[in-house]
PDB file of C-alpha atoms in Angstrom:
ATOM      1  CA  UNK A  19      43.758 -31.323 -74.409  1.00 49.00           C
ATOM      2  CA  UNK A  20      43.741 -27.341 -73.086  1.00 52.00           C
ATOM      3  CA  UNK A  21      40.759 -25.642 -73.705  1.00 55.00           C
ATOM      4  CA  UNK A  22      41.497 -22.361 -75.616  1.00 53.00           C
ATOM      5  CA  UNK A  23      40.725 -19.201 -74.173  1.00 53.00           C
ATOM      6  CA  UNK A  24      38.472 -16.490 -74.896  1.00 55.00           C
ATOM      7  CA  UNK A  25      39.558 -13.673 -76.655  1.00 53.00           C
ATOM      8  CA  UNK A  26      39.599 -10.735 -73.856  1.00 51.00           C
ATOM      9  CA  UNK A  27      39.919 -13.557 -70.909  1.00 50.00           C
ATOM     10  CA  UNK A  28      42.136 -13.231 -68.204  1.00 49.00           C
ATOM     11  CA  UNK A  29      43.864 -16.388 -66.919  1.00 51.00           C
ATOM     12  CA  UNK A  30      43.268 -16.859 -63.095  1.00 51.00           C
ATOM     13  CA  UNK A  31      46.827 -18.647 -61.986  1.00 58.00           C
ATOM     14  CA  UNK A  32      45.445 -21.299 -59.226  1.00 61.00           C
ATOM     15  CA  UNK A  33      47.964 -21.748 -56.953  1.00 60.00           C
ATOM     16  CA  UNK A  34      49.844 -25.216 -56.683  1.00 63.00           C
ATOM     17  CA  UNK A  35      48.183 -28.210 -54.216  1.00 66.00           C
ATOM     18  CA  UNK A  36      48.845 -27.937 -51.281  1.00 61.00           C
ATOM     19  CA  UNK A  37      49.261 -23.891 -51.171  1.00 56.00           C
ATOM     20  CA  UNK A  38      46.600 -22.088 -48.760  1.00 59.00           C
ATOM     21  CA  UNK A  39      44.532 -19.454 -50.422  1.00 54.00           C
ATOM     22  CA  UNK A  40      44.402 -16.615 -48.757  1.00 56.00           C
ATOM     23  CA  UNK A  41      41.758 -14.512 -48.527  1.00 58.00           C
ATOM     24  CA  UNK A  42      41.287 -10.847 -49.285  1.00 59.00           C
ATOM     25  CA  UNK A  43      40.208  -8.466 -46.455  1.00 61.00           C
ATOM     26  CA  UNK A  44      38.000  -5.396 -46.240  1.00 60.00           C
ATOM     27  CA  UNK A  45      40.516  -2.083 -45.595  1.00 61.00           C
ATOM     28  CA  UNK A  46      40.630  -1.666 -41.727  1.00 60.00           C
ATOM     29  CA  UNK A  47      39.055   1.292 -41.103  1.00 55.00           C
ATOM     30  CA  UNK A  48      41.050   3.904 -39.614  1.00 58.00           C
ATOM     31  CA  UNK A  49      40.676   4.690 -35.742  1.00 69.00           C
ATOM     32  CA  UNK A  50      40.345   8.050 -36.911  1.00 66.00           C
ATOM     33  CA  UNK A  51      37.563   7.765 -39.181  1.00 59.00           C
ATOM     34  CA  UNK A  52      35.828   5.027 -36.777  1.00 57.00           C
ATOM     35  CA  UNK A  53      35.506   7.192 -34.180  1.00 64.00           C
ATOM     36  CA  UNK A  54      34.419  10.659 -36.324  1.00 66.00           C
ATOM     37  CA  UNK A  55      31.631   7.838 -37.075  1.00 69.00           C
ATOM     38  CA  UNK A  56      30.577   7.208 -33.609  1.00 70.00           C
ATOM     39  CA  UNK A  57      30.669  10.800 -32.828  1.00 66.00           C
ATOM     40  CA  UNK A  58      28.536  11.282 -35.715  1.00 73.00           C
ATOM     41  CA  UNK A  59      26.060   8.686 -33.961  1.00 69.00           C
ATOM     42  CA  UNK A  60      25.679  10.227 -30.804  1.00 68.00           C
ATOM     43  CA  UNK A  61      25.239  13.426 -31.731  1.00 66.00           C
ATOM     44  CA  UNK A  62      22.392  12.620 -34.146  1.00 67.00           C
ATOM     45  CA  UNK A  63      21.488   9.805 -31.457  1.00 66.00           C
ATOM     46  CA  UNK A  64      20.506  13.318 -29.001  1.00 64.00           C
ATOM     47  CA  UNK A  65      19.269  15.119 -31.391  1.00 62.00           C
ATOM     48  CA  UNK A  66      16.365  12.678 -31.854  1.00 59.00           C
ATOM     49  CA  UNK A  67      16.049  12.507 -28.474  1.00 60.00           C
ATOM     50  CA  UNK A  68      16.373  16.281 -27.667  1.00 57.00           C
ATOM     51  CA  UNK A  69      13.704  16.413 -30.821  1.00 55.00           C
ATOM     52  CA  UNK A  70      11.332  13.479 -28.555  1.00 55.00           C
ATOM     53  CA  UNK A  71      11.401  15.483 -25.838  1.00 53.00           C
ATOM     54  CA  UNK A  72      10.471  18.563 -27.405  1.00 52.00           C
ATOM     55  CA  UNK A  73       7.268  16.911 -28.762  1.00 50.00           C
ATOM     56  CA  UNK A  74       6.583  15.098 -25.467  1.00 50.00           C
ATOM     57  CA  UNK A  75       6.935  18.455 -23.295  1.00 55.00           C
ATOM     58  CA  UNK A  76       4.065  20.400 -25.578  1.00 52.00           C
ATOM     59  CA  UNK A  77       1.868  17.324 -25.823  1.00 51.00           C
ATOM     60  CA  UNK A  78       1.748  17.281 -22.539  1.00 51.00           C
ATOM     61  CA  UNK A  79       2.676  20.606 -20.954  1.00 57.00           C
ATOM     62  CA  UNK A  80       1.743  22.936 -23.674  1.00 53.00           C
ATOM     63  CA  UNK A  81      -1.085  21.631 -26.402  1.00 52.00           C
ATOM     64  CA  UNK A  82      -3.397  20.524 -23.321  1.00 66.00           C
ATOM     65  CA  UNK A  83      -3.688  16.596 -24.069  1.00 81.00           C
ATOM     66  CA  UNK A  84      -2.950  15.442 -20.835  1.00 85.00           C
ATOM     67  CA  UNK A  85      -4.591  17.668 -18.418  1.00 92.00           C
ATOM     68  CA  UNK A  86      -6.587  16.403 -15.089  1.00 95.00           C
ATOM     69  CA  UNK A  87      -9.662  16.567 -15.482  1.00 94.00           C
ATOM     70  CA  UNK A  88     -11.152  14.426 -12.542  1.00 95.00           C
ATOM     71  CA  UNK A  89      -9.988  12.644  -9.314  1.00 97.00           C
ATOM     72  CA  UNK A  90     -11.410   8.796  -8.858  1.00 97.00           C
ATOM     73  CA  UNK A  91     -11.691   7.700  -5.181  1.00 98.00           C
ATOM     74  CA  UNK A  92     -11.820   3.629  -3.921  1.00 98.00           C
ATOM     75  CA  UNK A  93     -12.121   2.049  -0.627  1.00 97.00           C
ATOM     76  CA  UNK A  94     -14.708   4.722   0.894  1.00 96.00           C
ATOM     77  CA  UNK A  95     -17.283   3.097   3.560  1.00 93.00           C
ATOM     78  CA  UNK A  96     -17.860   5.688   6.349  1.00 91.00           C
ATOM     79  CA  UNK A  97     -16.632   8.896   4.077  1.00 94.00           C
ATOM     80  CA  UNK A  98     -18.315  10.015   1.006  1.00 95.00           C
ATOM     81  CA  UNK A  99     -16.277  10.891  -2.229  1.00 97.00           C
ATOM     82  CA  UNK A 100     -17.196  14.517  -2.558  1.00 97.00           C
ATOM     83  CA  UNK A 101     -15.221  14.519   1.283  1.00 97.00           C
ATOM     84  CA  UNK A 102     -12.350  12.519  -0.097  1.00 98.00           C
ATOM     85  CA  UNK A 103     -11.693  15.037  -3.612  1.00 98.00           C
ATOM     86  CA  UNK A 104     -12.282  17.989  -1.243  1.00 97.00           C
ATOM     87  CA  UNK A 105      -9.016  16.737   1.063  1.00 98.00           C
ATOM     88  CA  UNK A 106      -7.206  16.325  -2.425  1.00 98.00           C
ATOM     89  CA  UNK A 107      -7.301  19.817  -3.342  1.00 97.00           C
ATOM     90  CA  UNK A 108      -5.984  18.490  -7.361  1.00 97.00           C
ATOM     91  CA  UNK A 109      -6.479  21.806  -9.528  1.00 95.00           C
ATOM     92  CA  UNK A 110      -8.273  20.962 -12.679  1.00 93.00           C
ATOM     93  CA  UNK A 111      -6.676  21.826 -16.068  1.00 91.00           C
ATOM     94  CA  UNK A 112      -2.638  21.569 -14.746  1.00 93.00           C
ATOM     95  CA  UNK A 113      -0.582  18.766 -17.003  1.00 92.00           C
ATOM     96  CA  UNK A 114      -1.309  15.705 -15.265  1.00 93.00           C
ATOM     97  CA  UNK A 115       2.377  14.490 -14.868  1.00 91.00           C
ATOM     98  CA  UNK A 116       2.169  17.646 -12.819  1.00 93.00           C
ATOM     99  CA  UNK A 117       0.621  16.425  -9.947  1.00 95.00           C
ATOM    100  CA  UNK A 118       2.547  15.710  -6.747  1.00 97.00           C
ATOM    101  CA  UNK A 119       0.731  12.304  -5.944  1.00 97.00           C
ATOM    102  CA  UNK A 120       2.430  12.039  -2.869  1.00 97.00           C
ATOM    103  CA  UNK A 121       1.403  15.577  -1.389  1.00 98.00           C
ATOM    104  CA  UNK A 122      -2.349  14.296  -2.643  1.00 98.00           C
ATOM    105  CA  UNK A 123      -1.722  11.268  -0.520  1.00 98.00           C
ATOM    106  CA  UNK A 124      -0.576  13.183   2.264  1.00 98.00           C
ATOM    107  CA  UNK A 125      -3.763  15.527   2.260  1.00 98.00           C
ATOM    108  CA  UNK A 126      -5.893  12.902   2.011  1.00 98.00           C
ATOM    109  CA  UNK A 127      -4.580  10.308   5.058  1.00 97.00           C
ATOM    110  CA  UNK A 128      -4.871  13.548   7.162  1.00 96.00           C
ATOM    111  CA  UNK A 129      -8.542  12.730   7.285  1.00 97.00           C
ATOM    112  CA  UNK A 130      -9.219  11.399  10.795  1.00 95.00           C
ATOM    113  CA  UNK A 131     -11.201   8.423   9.767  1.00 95.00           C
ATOM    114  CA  UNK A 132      -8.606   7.570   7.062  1.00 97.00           C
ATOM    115  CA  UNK A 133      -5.565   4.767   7.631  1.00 96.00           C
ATOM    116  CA  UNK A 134      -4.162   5.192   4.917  1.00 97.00           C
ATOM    117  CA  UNK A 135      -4.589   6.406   1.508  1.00 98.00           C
ATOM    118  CA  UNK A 136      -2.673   6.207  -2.018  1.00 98.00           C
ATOM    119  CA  UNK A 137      -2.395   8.585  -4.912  1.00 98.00           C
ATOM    120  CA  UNK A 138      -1.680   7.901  -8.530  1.00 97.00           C
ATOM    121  CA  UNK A 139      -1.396   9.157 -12.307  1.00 96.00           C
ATOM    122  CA  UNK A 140      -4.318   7.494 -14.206  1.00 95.00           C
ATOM    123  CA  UNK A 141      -3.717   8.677 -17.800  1.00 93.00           C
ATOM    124  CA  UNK A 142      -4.671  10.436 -19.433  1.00 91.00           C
ATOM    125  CA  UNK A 143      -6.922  12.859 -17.368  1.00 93.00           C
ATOM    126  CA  UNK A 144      -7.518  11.291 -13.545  1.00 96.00           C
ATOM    127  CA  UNK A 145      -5.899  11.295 -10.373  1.00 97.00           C
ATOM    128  CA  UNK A 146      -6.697   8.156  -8.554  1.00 98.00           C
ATOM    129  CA  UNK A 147      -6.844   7.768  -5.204  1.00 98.00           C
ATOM    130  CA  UNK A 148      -7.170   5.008  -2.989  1.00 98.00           C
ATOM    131  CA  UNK A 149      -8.170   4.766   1.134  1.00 98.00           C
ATOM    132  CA  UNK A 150      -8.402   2.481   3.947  1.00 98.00           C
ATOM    133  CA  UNK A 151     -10.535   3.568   6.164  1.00 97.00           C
ATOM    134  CA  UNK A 152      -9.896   2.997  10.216  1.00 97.00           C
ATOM    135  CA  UNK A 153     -12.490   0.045  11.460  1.00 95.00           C
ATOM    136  CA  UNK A 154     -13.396   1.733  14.677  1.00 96.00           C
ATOM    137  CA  UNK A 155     -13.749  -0.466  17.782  1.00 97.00           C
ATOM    138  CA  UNK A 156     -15.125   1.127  20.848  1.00 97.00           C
ATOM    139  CA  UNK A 157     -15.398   4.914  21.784  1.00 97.00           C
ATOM    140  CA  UNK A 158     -13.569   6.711  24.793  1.00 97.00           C
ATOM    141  CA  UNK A 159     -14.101   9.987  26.020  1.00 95.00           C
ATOM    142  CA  UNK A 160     -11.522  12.810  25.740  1.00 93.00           C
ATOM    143  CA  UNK A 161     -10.733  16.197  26.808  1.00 90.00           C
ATOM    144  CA  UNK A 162     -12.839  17.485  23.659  1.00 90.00           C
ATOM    145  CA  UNK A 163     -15.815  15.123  23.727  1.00 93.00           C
ATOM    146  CA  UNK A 164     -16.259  11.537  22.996  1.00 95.00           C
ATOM    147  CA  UNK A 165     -14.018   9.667  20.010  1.00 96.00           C
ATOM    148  CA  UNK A 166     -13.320   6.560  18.468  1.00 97.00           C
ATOM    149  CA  UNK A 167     -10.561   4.083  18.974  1.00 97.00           C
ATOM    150  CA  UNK A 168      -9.943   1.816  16.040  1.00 97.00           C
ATOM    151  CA  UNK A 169      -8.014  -1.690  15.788  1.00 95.00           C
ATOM    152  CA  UNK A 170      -4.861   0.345  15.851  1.00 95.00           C
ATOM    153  CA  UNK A 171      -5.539   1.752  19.790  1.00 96.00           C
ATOM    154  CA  UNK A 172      -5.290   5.294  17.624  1.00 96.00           C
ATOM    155  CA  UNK A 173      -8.018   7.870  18.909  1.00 96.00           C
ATOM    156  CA  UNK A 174     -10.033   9.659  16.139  1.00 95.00           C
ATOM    157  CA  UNK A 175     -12.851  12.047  15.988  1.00 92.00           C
ATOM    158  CA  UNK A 176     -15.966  10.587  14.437  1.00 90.00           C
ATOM    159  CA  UNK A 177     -19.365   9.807  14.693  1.00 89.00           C
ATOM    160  CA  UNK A 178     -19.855   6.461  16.436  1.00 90.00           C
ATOM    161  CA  UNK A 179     -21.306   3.557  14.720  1.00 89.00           C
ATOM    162  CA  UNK A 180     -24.250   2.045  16.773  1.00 91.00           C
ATOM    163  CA  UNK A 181     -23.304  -0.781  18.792  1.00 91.00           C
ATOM    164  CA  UNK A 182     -20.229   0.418  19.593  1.00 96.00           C
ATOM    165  CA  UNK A 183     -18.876  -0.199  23.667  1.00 97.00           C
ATOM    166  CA  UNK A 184     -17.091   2.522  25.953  1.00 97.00           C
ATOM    167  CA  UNK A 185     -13.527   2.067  26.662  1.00 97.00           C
ATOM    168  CA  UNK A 186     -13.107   2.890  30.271  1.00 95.00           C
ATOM    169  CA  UNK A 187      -9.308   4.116  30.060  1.00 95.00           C
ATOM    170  CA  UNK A 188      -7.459   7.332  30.485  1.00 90.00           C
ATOM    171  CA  UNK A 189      -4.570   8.098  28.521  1.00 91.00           C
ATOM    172  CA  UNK A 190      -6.139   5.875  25.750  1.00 95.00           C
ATOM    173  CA  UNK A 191      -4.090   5.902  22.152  1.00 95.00           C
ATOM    174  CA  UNK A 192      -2.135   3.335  20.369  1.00 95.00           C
ATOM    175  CA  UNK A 193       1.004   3.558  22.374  1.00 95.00           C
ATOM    176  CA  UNK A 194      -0.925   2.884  25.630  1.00 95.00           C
ATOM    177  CA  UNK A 195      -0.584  -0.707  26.832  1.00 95.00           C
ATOM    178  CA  UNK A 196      -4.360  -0.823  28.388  1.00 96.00           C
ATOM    179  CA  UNK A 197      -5.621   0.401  25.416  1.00 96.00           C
ATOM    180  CA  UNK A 198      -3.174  -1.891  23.024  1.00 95.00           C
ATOM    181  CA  UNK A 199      -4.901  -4.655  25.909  1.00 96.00           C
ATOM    182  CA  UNK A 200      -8.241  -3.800  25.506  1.00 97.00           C
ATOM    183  CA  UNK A 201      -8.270  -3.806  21.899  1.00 97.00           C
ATOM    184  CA  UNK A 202      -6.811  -7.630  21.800  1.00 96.00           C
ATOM    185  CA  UNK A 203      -8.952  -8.799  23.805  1.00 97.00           C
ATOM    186  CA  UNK A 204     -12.322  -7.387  21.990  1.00 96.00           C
ATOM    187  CA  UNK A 205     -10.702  -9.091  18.945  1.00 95.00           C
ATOM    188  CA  UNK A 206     -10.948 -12.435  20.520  1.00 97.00           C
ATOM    189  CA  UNK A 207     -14.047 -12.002  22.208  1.00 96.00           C
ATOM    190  CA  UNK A 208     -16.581 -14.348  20.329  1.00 94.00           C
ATOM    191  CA  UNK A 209     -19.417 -12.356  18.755  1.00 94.00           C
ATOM    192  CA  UNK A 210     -22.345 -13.755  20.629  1.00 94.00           C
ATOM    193  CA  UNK A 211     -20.696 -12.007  24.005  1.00 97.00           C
ATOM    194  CA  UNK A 212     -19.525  -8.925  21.621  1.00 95.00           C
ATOM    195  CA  UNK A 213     -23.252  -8.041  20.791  1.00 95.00           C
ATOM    196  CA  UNK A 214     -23.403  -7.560  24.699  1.00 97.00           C
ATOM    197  CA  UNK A 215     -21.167  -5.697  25.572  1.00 97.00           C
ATOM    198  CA  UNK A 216     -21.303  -2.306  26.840  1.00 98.00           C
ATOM    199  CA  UNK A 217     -18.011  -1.547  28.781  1.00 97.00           C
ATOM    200  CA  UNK A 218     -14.085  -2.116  28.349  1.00 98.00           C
ATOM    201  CA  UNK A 219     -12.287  -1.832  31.051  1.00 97.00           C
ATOM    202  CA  UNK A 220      -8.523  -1.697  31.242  1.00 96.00           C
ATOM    203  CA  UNK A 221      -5.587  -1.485  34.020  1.00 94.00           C
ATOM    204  CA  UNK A 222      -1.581  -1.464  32.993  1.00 90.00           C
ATOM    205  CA  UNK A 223       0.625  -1.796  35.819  1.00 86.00           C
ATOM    206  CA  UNK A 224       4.053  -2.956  36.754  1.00 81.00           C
ATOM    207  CA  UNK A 225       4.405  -4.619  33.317  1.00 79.00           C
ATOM    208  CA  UNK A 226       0.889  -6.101  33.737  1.00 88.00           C
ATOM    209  CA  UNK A 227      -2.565  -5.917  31.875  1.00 92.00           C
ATOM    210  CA  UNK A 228      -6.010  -6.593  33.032  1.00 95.00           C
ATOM    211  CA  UNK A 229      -9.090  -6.069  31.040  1.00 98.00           C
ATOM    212  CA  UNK A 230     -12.879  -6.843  32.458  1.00 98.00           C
ATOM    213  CA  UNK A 231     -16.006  -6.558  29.907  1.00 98.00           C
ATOM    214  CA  UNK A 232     -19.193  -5.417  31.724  1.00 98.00           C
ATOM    215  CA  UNK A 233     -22.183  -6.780  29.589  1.00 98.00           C
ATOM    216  CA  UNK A 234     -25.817  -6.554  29.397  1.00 97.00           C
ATOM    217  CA  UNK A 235     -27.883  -8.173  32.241  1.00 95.00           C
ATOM    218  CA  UNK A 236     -25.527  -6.792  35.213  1.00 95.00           C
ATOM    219  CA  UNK A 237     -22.815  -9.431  34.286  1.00 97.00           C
ATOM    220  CA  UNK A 238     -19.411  -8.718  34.315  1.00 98.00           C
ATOM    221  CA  UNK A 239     -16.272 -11.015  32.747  1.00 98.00           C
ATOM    222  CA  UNK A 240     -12.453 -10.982  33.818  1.00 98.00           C
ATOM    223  CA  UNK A 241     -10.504 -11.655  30.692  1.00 98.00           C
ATOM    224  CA  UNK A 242      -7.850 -10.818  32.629  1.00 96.00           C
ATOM    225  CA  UNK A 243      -4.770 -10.038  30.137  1.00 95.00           C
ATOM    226  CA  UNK A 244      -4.725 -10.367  26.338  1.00 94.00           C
ATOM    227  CA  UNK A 245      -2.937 -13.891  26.724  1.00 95.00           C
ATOM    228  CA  UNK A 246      -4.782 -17.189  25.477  1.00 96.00           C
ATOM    229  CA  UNK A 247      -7.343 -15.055  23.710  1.00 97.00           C
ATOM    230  CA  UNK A 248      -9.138 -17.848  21.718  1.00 97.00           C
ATOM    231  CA  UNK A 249      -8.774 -20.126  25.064  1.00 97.00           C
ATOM    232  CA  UNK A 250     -10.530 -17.892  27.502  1.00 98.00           C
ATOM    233  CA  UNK A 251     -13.467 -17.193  24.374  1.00 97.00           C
ATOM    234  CA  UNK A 252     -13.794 -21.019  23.802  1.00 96.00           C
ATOM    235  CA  UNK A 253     -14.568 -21.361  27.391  1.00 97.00           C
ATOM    236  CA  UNK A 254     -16.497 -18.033  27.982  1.00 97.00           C
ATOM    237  CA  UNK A 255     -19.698 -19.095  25.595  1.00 96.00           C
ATOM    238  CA  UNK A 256     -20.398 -22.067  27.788  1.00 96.00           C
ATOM    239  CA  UNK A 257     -19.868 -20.202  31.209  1.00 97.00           C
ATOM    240  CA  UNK A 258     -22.156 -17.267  30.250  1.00 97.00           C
ATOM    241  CA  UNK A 259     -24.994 -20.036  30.229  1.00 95.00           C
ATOM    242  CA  UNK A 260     -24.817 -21.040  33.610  1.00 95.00           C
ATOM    243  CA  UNK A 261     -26.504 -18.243  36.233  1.00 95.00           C
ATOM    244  CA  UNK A 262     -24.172 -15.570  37.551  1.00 96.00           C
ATOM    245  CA  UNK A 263     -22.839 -11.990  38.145  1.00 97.00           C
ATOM    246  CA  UNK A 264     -18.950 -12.519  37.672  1.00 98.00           C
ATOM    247  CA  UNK A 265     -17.463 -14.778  34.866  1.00 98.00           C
ATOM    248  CA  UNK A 266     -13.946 -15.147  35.487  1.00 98.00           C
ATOM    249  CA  UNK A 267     -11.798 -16.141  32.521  1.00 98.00           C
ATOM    250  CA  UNK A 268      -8.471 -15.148  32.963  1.00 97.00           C
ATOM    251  CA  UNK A 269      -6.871 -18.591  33.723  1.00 96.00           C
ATOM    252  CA  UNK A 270      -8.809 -20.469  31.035  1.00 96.00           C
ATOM    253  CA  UNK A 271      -8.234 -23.868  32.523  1.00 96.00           C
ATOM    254  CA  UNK A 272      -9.845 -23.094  35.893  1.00 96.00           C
ATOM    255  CA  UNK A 273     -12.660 -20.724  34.915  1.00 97.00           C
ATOM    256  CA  UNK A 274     -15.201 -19.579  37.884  1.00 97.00           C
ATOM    257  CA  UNK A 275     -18.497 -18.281  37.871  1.00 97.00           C
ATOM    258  CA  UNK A 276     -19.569 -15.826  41.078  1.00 95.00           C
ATOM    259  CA  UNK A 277     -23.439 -16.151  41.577  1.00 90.00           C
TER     260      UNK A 277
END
């Protein structure tokens, strides 16, 4: 039996079996209106931008927040802070993003005893900076006094280390190849024999190295050229033992000793 309907109902036809109901769709929106939208978007999109950037340029340009107020220094050994900041030169007070950390750098590897060096933003108030300080090796005399040579073969004014042994080489700098020579051959010298040493030596000719270490006692040693380093110092400990004036290592597999 039909059910009766509801005064102020409204019959819903259903479509026959087997008919597919199709759905209603949202109005497409106009290409018109879609893209008055997006234009819309952007333009309140860079006005909150243009509004960030505003507030970010008188935080830190204008209201003083972000100021320096101090340069931190790392990897000193031979130098002292105070020198590093000095070679800095970072004004106090400026806006911290400011500072040309590269220029900083710059100033700061022109130090002689200084390899390298790195500058950086440390927010909010500190430049950092960062050297690596040359390891010097030997000292060499120069047209303006005695200097050091490092582990690079570069040439540096400072004050020598105790210890340190007397490159006998003209022309000496890290493009010379008796001083690129020399400066192998003290790194594989073991450091029982380094402790004695008081010369280096060093010839380059026709393509050809030879370095000779004069040590303590009136005892000389041919390393001969940088080749076979840890060879010619394996064999060198034991030689030095036996009495003698010349210790002759430069062919490590037939080593002499002249008496």
């Amino acid at each position: 039996m039909a059910r009766p309907r509801r005064r102020g109902a409204v019959a819903l036809e259903e479509p026959p079996p087997g008919v597919p109901v199709q759905e209603e769709r949202p109005p497409a929106v106009h290409p018109r209106v879609f893209r008055r939208r997006r234009v819309i978007a952007l333009v309140v999109l860079v006005l909150v931008l243009a509004g960030l950037g505003v507030g970010a340029r008188v935080l830190i340009h204008d209201a003083g927040l972000f100021d320096v107020e101090g340069v931190s220094v790392t990897g000193t050994v031979t130098l002292s802070p105070d020198e590093v900041i000095a070679a800095a030169a970072v004004a106090r007070g400026v806006p911290l993003a400011d500072v040309d950390t590269a220029a900083v750098a710059a100033r700061v590897a022109a130090l002689p005893a200084v390899a390298t060096a790195w500058a950086e933003q440390a927010w909010p108030h500190t430049v950092a900076v960062t050297v690596v300080e040359r390891v010097p090796v030997g000292v060499v005399a120069t047209g303006r006094g005695d200097a050091l040579v490092d582990t690079t073969g570069a040439v540096y004014a400072g004050e020598a280390p105790p210890g340190l042994p007397r490159f006998d080489i003209s022309g000496a700098g890290p493009d010379d190849p008796a001083t690129r020579a020399a400066v192998a051959a003290l790194g594989d010298l073991p450091p029982s024999v380094r402790a004695e040493l008081q010369t280096v030596d060093a010839t380059a000719s026709a393509g050809s190295t030879q370095v000779t270490f004069e040590l303590t006692k009136n005892r000389r040693v041919r390393w001969g050229s940088p080749d076979r380093g840890p060879d010619k110092a394996a064999v060198l400990v034991p030689l030095l033992a036996q009495p003698g004036h010349v210790f002759d290592v430069a062919s490590p597999d037939l080593p002499t000793v002249t008496r």
